[in-house]
């Protein structure tokens, strides 16, 4: 197995057997890169900048961006549809932007939040999605609510979210490396 990592400057780093398909490091970026999503076959990926600009590499198809849209809050993440025919962008206020065959199921945009949204993930079973806030609060859209850390005391804010391949669970990561599992996501340890 392998994986990719992306830096705010658009540099892409590989590990294991993950292949390098390109990066945005030599592009003039108006805003930093804030997210990455892989295609289902692992032969490509999308990068997204905080202004909604999307960059496609490998077999990832460019399906549009939110770079020309007035954003109330910056984009904080990207998630691909299970078949790779679309993607979602999520903003810090919970606004969702859909491209390709991504279906809009609702969003937290315009709602009062205790903490900004920091990420999202796709439910591979229902093809709905979850949004997660910095305090661990979860918002479900056409996806089962499996729990949250919204009422828990956190040592550090949540910074990202991933769904489990079974579609029956999700995991958060905090800025201090803490891991929080919900549904059938099995806790394998954390950096805290």
PDB file of C-alpha atoms in Angstrom:
ATOM      1  CA  UNK A   1       0.000   0.000   0.000  1.00  0.00           C
ATOM      2  CA  UNK A   2       0.916   3.605  -0.220  1.00  0.00           C
ATOM      3  CA  UNK A   3      -0.426   7.081   0.202  1.00  0.00           C
ATOM      4  CA  UNK A   4       0.020  10.683  -0.830  1.00  0.00           C
ATOM      5  CA  UNK A   5       0.511  13.815   1.203  1.00  0.00           C
ATOM      6  CA  UNK A   6       0.138  17.358  -0.036  1.00  0.00           C
ATOM      7  CA  UNK A   7       1.683  20.543   1.277  1.00  0.00           C
ATOM      8  CA  UNK A   8       0.111  23.984   1.357  1.00  0.00           C
ATOM      9  CA  UNK A   9       2.368  24.919  -1.589  1.00  0.00           C
ATOM     10  CA  UNK A  10       0.881  22.106  -3.719  1.00  0.00           C
ATOM     11  CA  UNK A  11       3.861  19.785  -3.367  1.00  0.00           C
ATOM     12  CA  UNK A  12       2.816  16.113  -3.453  1.00  0.00           C
ATOM     13  CA  UNK A  13       4.778  13.507  -1.536  1.00  0.00           C
ATOM     14  CA  UNK A  14       4.422   9.759  -2.029  1.00  0.00           C
ATOM     15  CA  UNK A  15       4.960   6.805   0.268  1.00  0.00           C
ATOM     16  CA  UNK A  16       5.024   3.079  -0.414  1.00  0.00           C
ATOM     17  CA  UNK A  17       3.725   2.123  -3.858  1.00  0.00           C
ATOM     18  CA  UNK A  18       1.725   5.338  -4.413  1.00  0.00           C
ATOM     19  CA  UNK A  19       2.681   6.855  -7.754  1.00  0.00           C
ATOM     20  CA  UNK A  20       3.424  10.532  -8.351  1.00  0.00           C
ATOM     21  CA  UNK A  21       1.141  12.110 -10.983  1.00  0.00           C
ATOM     22  CA  UNK A  22       2.076  15.754 -10.615  1.00  0.00           C
ATOM     23  CA  UNK A  23       1.854  18.678  -8.246  1.00  0.00           C
ATOM     24  CA  UNK A  24       0.894  22.335  -8.112  1.00  0.00           C
ATOM     25  CA  UNK A  25       4.222  23.402  -6.616  1.00  0.00           C
ATOM     26  CA  UNK A  26       5.361  25.167  -9.811  1.00  0.00           C
ATOM     27  CA  UNK A  27       2.033  26.898 -10.384  1.00  0.00           C
ATOM     28  CA  UNK A  28       1.315  30.414  -9.203  1.00  0.00           C
ATOM     29  CA  UNK A  29      -1.272  29.698  -6.512  1.00  0.00           C
ATOM     30  CA  UNK A  30      -3.481  32.540  -5.328  1.00  0.00           C
ATOM     31  CA  UNK A  31      -4.272  30.628  -2.119  1.00  0.00           C
ATOM     32  CA  UNK A  32      -2.734  27.597  -0.352  1.00  0.00           C
ATOM     33  CA  UNK A  33      -3.686  23.988  -1.072  1.00  0.00           C
ATOM     34  CA  UNK A  34      -5.955  22.706   1.709  1.00  0.00           C
ATOM     35  CA  UNK A  35      -7.087  19.269   0.549  1.00  0.00           C
ATOM     36  CA  UNK A  36      -6.548  16.226  -1.616  1.00  0.00           C
ATOM     37  CA  UNK A  37      -8.801  13.387  -2.793  1.00  0.00           C
ATOM     38  CA  UNK A  38      -7.749  10.237  -4.653  1.00  0.00           C
ATOM     39  CA  UNK A  39      -9.602   8.631  -7.542  1.00  0.00           C
ATOM     40  CA  UNK A  40     -11.152   5.235  -6.668  1.00  0.00           C
ATOM     41  CA  UNK A  41      -8.510   3.297  -8.612  1.00  0.00           C
ATOM     42  CA  UNK A  42      -5.657   5.251  -6.999  1.00  0.00           C
ATOM     43  CA  UNK A  43      -4.303   6.369 -10.365  1.00  0.00           C
ATOM     44  CA  UNK A  44      -4.922  10.048  -9.844  1.00  0.00           C
ATOM     45  CA  UNK A  45      -5.959  12.759  -7.434  1.00  0.00           C
ATOM     46  CA  UNK A  46      -7.420  16.217  -7.104  1.00  0.00           C
ATOM     47  CA  UNK A  47      -5.950  19.078  -5.094  1.00  0.00           C
ATOM     48  CA  UNK A  48      -8.058  21.986  -3.867  1.00  0.00           C
ATOM     49  CA  UNK A  49      -6.969  25.452  -2.759  1.00  0.00           C
ATOM     50  CA  UNK A  50      -8.734  27.532  -0.121  1.00  0.00           C
ATOM     51  CA  UNK A  51     -10.185  29.770  -2.877  1.00  0.00           C
ATOM     52  CA  UNK A  52     -11.885  26.735  -4.477  1.00  0.00           C
ATOM     53  CA  UNK A  53      -9.376  26.201  -7.273  1.00  0.00           C
ATOM     54  CA  UNK A  54      -9.182  22.506  -8.252  1.00  0.00           C
ATOM     55  CA  UNK A  55      -6.188  20.817  -9.893  1.00  0.00           C
ATOM     56  CA  UNK A  56      -6.513  17.320 -11.428  1.00  0.00           C
ATOM     57  CA  UNK A  57      -3.650  14.830 -11.927  1.00  0.00           C
ATOM     58  CA  UNK A  58      -3.358  11.296 -13.303  1.00  0.00           C
ATOM     59  CA  UNK A  59      -6.758   9.871 -14.257  1.00  0.00           C
ATOM     60  CA  UNK A  60      -8.618  12.465 -12.154  1.00  0.00           C
ATOM     61  CA  UNK A  61     -10.832  14.554 -14.433  1.00  0.00           C
ATOM     62  CA  UNK A  62     -11.231  18.279 -13.911  1.00  0.00           C
ATOM     63  CA  UNK A  63     -14.971  18.836 -13.480  1.00  0.00           C
ATOM     64  CA  UNK A  64     -15.024  22.438 -12.342  1.00  0.00           C
ATOM     65  CA  UNK A  65     -14.019  24.594  -9.410  1.00  0.00           C
ATOM     66  CA  UNK A  66     -15.355  27.244  -7.060  1.00  0.00           C
ATOM     67  CA  UNK A  67     -12.515  29.680  -7.725  1.00  0.00           C
ATOM     68  CA  UNK A  68     -14.851  32.221  -9.365  1.00  0.00           C
ATOM     69  CA  UNK A  69     -17.572  31.886  -6.721  1.00  0.00           C
ATOM     70  CA  UNK A  70     -17.968  34.327  -3.825  1.00  0.00           C
ATOM     71  CA  UNK A  71     -17.195  32.238  -0.724  1.00  0.00           C
ATOM     72  CA  UNK A  72     -18.423  33.258   2.712  1.00  0.00           C
ATOM     73  CA  UNK A  73     -15.626  31.122   4.214  1.00  0.00           C
ATOM     74  CA  UNK A  74     -12.600  29.490   2.535  1.00  0.00           C
ATOM     75  CA  UNK A  75     -12.718  25.952   1.179  1.00  0.00           C
ATOM     76  CA  UNK A  76     -11.282  23.478   3.705  1.00  0.00           C
ATOM     77  CA  UNK A  77     -11.569  20.116   1.942  1.00  0.00           C
ATOM     78  CA  UNK A  78     -12.441  17.932  -1.015  1.00  0.00           C
ATOM     79  CA  UNK A  79     -13.981  14.453  -1.266  1.00  0.00           C
ATOM     80  CA  UNK A  80     -14.487  12.283  -4.356  1.00  0.00           C
ATOM     81  CA  UNK A  81     -17.644  10.365  -5.216  1.00  0.00           C
ATOM     82  CA  UNK A  82     -17.251   6.581  -4.888  1.00  0.00           C
ATOM     83  CA  UNK A  83     -17.024   6.112  -8.672  1.00  0.00           C
ATOM     84  CA  UNK A  84     -14.684   9.078  -9.205  1.00  0.00           C
ATOM     85  CA  UNK A  85     -17.151  10.791 -11.532  1.00  0.00           C
ATOM     86  CA  UNK A  86     -17.454  13.823  -9.282  1.00  0.00           C
ATOM     87  CA  UNK A  87     -16.249  15.596  -6.187  1.00  0.00           C
ATOM     88  CA  UNK A  88     -17.418  17.822  -3.378  1.00  0.00           C
ATOM     89  CA  UNK A  89     -15.778  20.909  -1.958  1.00  0.00           C
ATOM     90  CA  UNK A  90     -16.604  21.944   1.606  1.00  0.00           C
ATOM     91  CA  UNK A  91     -16.117  25.432   3.042  1.00  0.00           C
ATOM     92  CA  UNK A  92     -15.434  26.429   6.640  1.00  0.00           C
ATOM     93  CA  UNK A  93     -19.044  27.542   7.083  1.00  0.00           C
ATOM     94  CA  UNK A  94     -20.268  24.106   5.951  1.00  0.00           C
ATOM     95  CA  UNK A  95     -21.213  25.160   2.427  1.00  0.00           C
ATOM     96  CA  UNK A  96     -21.022  22.304  -0.101  1.00  0.00           C
ATOM     97  CA  UNK A  97     -20.139  22.700  -3.774  1.00  0.00           C
ATOM     98  CA  UNK A  98     -20.781  19.746  -6.105  1.00  0.00           C
ATOM     99  CA  UNK A  99     -19.120  18.875  -9.409  1.00  0.00           C
ATOM    100  CA  UNK A 100     -19.616  16.047 -11.905  1.00  0.00           C
ATOM    101  CA  UNK A 101     -21.997  13.402 -10.563  1.00  0.00           C
ATOM    102  CA  UNK A 102     -21.701  14.570  -6.941  1.00  0.00           C
ATOM    103  CA  UNK A 103     -25.212  14.921  -5.494  1.00  0.00           C
ATOM    104  CA  UNK A 104     -26.141  17.787  -3.186  1.00  0.00           C
ATOM    105  CA  UNK A 105     -27.839  16.373  -0.072  1.00  0.00           C
ATOM    106  CA  UNK A 106     -27.734  19.517   2.071  1.00  0.00           C
ATOM    107  CA  UNK A 107     -25.155  21.590   3.916  1.00  0.00           C
ATOM    108  CA  UNK A 108     -24.476  23.542   7.076  1.00  0.00           C
ATOM    109  CA  UNK A 109     -23.766  26.745   5.111  1.00  0.00           C
ATOM    110  CA  UNK A 110     -25.686  29.598   6.712  1.00  0.00           C
ATOM    111  CA  UNK A 111     -26.254  27.732   9.999  1.00  0.00           C
ATOM    112  CA  UNK A 112     -24.768  28.873  13.290  1.00  0.00           C
ATOM    113  CA  UNK A 113     -21.825  26.618  14.186  1.00  0.00           C
ATOM    114  CA  UNK A 114     -19.918  26.416  17.470  1.00  0.00           C
ATOM    115  CA  UNK A 115     -16.705  25.817  15.495  1.00  0.00           C
ATOM    116  CA  UNK A 116     -15.944  26.017  11.756  1.00  0.00           C
ATOM    117  CA  UNK A 117     -16.176  22.949   9.545  1.00  0.00           C
ATOM    118  CA  UNK A 118     -12.705  21.451   8.990  1.00  0.00           C
ATOM    119  CA  UNK A 119     -13.421  18.491   6.712  1.00  0.00           C
ATOM    120  CA  UNK A 120     -15.843  16.078   5.126  1.00  0.00           C
ATOM    121  CA  UNK A 121     -16.042  12.458   4.072  1.00  0.00           C
ATOM    122  CA  UNK A 122     -18.243  10.343   1.822  1.00  0.00           C
ATOM    123  CA  UNK A 123     -20.430   7.489   3.029  1.00  0.00           C
ATOM    124  CA  UNK A 124     -19.580   4.793   0.486  1.00  0.00           C
ATOM    125  CA  UNK A 125     -22.832   2.938   1.212  1.00  0.00           C
ATOM    126  CA  UNK A 126     -25.396   5.729   0.734  1.00  0.00           C
ATOM    127  CA  UNK A 127     -23.146   8.123  -1.234  1.00  0.00           C
ATOM    128  CA  UNK A 128     -24.154  10.797   1.260  1.00  0.00           C
ATOM    129  CA  UNK A 129     -21.597  12.714   3.293  1.00  0.00           C
ATOM    130  CA  UNK A 130     -20.583  13.945   6.695  1.00  0.00           C
ATOM    131  CA  UNK A 131     -19.124  17.288   7.692  1.00  0.00           C
ATOM    132  CA  UNK A 132     -16.973  17.606  10.828  1.00  0.00           C
ATOM    133  CA  UNK A 133     -16.292  20.768  12.820  1.00  0.00           C
ATOM    134  CA  UNK A 134     -13.176  21.661  14.792  1.00  0.00           C
ATOM    135  CA  UNK A 135     -14.932  20.710  18.033  1.00  0.00           C
ATOM    136  CA  UNK A 136     -15.747  17.213  16.697  1.00  0.00           C
ATOM    137  CA  UNK A 137     -19.395  17.960  15.908  1.00  0.00           C
ATOM    138  CA  UNK A 138     -20.707  15.872  12.996  1.00  0.00           C
ATOM    139  CA  UNK A 139     -23.399  16.815  10.509  1.00  0.00           C
ATOM    140  CA  UNK A 140     -24.875  14.012   8.380  1.00  0.00           C
ATOM    141  CA  UNK A 141     -26.444  14.406   4.957  1.00  0.00           C
ATOM    142  CA  UNK A 142     -28.004  11.262   3.450  1.00  0.00           C
ATOM    143  CA  UNK A 143     -25.534   9.337   5.641  1.00  0.00           C
ATOM    144  CA  UNK A 144     -26.062   7.717   9.050  1.00  0.00           C
ATOM    145  CA  UNK A 145     -25.082   9.665  12.138  1.00  0.00           C
ATOM    146  CA  UNK A 146     -22.627   7.398  13.981  1.00  0.00           C
ATOM    147  CA  UNK A 147     -21.591   9.695  16.797  1.00  0.00           C
ATOM    148  CA  UNK A 148     -19.480  12.767  17.382  1.00  0.00           C
ATOM    149  CA  UNK A 149     -16.989  14.324  19.757  1.00  0.00           C
ATOM    150  CA  UNK A 150     -18.975  17.579  19.859  1.00  0.00           C
ATOM    151  CA  UNK A 151     -19.771  17.296  23.572  1.00  0.00           C
ATOM    152  CA  UNK A 152     -16.345  15.932  24.556  1.00  0.00           C
ATOM    153  CA  UNK A 153     -13.429  17.892  25.950  1.00  0.00           C
ATOM    154  CA  UNK A 154     -10.715  17.796  23.276  1.00  0.00           C
ATOM    155  CA  UNK A 155      -7.065  18.504  24.030  1.00  0.00           C
ATOM    156  CA  UNK A 156      -6.654  19.821  20.472  1.00  0.00           C
ATOM    157  CA  UNK A 157      -9.076  20.688  17.650  1.00  0.00           C
ATOM    158  CA  UNK A 158     -10.185  18.200  15.012  1.00  0.00           C
ATOM    159  CA  UNK A 159      -8.471  18.899  11.675  1.00  0.00           C
ATOM    160  CA  UNK A 160      -9.676  16.107   9.378  1.00  0.00           C
ATOM    161  CA  UNK A 161     -12.008  13.192   8.776  1.00  0.00           C
ATOM    162  CA  UNK A 162     -11.970   9.909   6.823  1.00  0.00           C
ATOM    163  CA  UNK A 163     -14.683   7.318   6.224  1.00  0.00           C
ATOM    164  CA  UNK A 164     -14.097   3.603   6.547  1.00  0.00           C
ATOM    165  CA  UNK A 165     -14.138   1.517   3.334  1.00  0.00           C
ATOM    166  CA  UNK A 166     -17.130  -0.457   4.662  1.00  0.00           C
ATOM    167  CA  UNK A 167     -19.111   2.803   4.775  1.00  0.00           C
ATOM    168  CA  UNK A 168     -20.131   1.974   8.349  1.00  0.00           C
ATOM    169  CA  UNK A 169     -17.804   4.253  10.237  1.00  0.00           C
ATOM    170  CA  UNK A 170     -15.646   7.344  10.248  1.00  0.00           C
ATOM    171  CA  UNK A 171     -12.536   8.597  11.964  1.00  0.00           C
ATOM    172  CA  UNK A 172     -11.355  12.051  13.025  1.00  0.00           C
ATOM    173  CA  UNK A 173      -7.829  13.244  13.614  1.00  0.00           C
ATOM    174  CA  UNK A 174      -6.939  16.109  15.936  1.00  0.00           C
ATOM    175  CA  UNK A 175      -4.052  18.527  15.471  1.00  0.00           C
ATOM    176  CA  UNK A 176      -2.127  16.745  18.257  1.00  0.00           C
ATOM    177  CA  UNK A 177      -2.455  13.366  16.484  1.00  0.00           C
ATOM    178  CA  UNK A 178      -5.402  12.141  18.548  1.00  0.00           C
ATOM    179  CA  UNK A 179      -7.718   9.714  16.733  1.00  0.00           C
ATOM    180  CA  UNK A 180     -11.467   9.359  17.348  1.00  0.00           C
ATOM    181  CA  UNK A 181     -13.395   6.427  15.855  1.00  0.00           C
ATOM    182  CA  UNK A 182     -17.163   6.054  15.330  1.00  0.00           C
ATOM    183  CA  UNK A 183     -19.295   3.257  13.892  1.00  0.00           C
ATOM    184  CA  UNK A 184     -17.279   0.206  12.870  1.00  0.00           C
ATOM    185  CA  UNK A 185     -14.026   2.146  12.691  1.00  0.00           C
ATOM    186  CA  UNK A 186     -11.619   0.187  14.906  1.00  0.00           C
ATOM    187  CA  UNK A 187      -9.245   2.231  17.043  1.00  0.00           C
ATOM    188  CA  UNK A 188      -5.678   1.285  16.131  1.00  0.00           C
ATOM    189  CA  UNK A 189      -3.918   3.860  18.309  1.00  0.00           C
ATOM    190  CA  UNK A 190      -2.979   7.496  17.978  1.00  0.00           C
ATOM    191  CA  UNK A 191       0.007   9.804  18.261  1.00  0.00           C
ATOM    192  CA  UNK A 192      -1.188  11.187  21.626  1.00  0.00           C
TER     193      UNK A 192
END
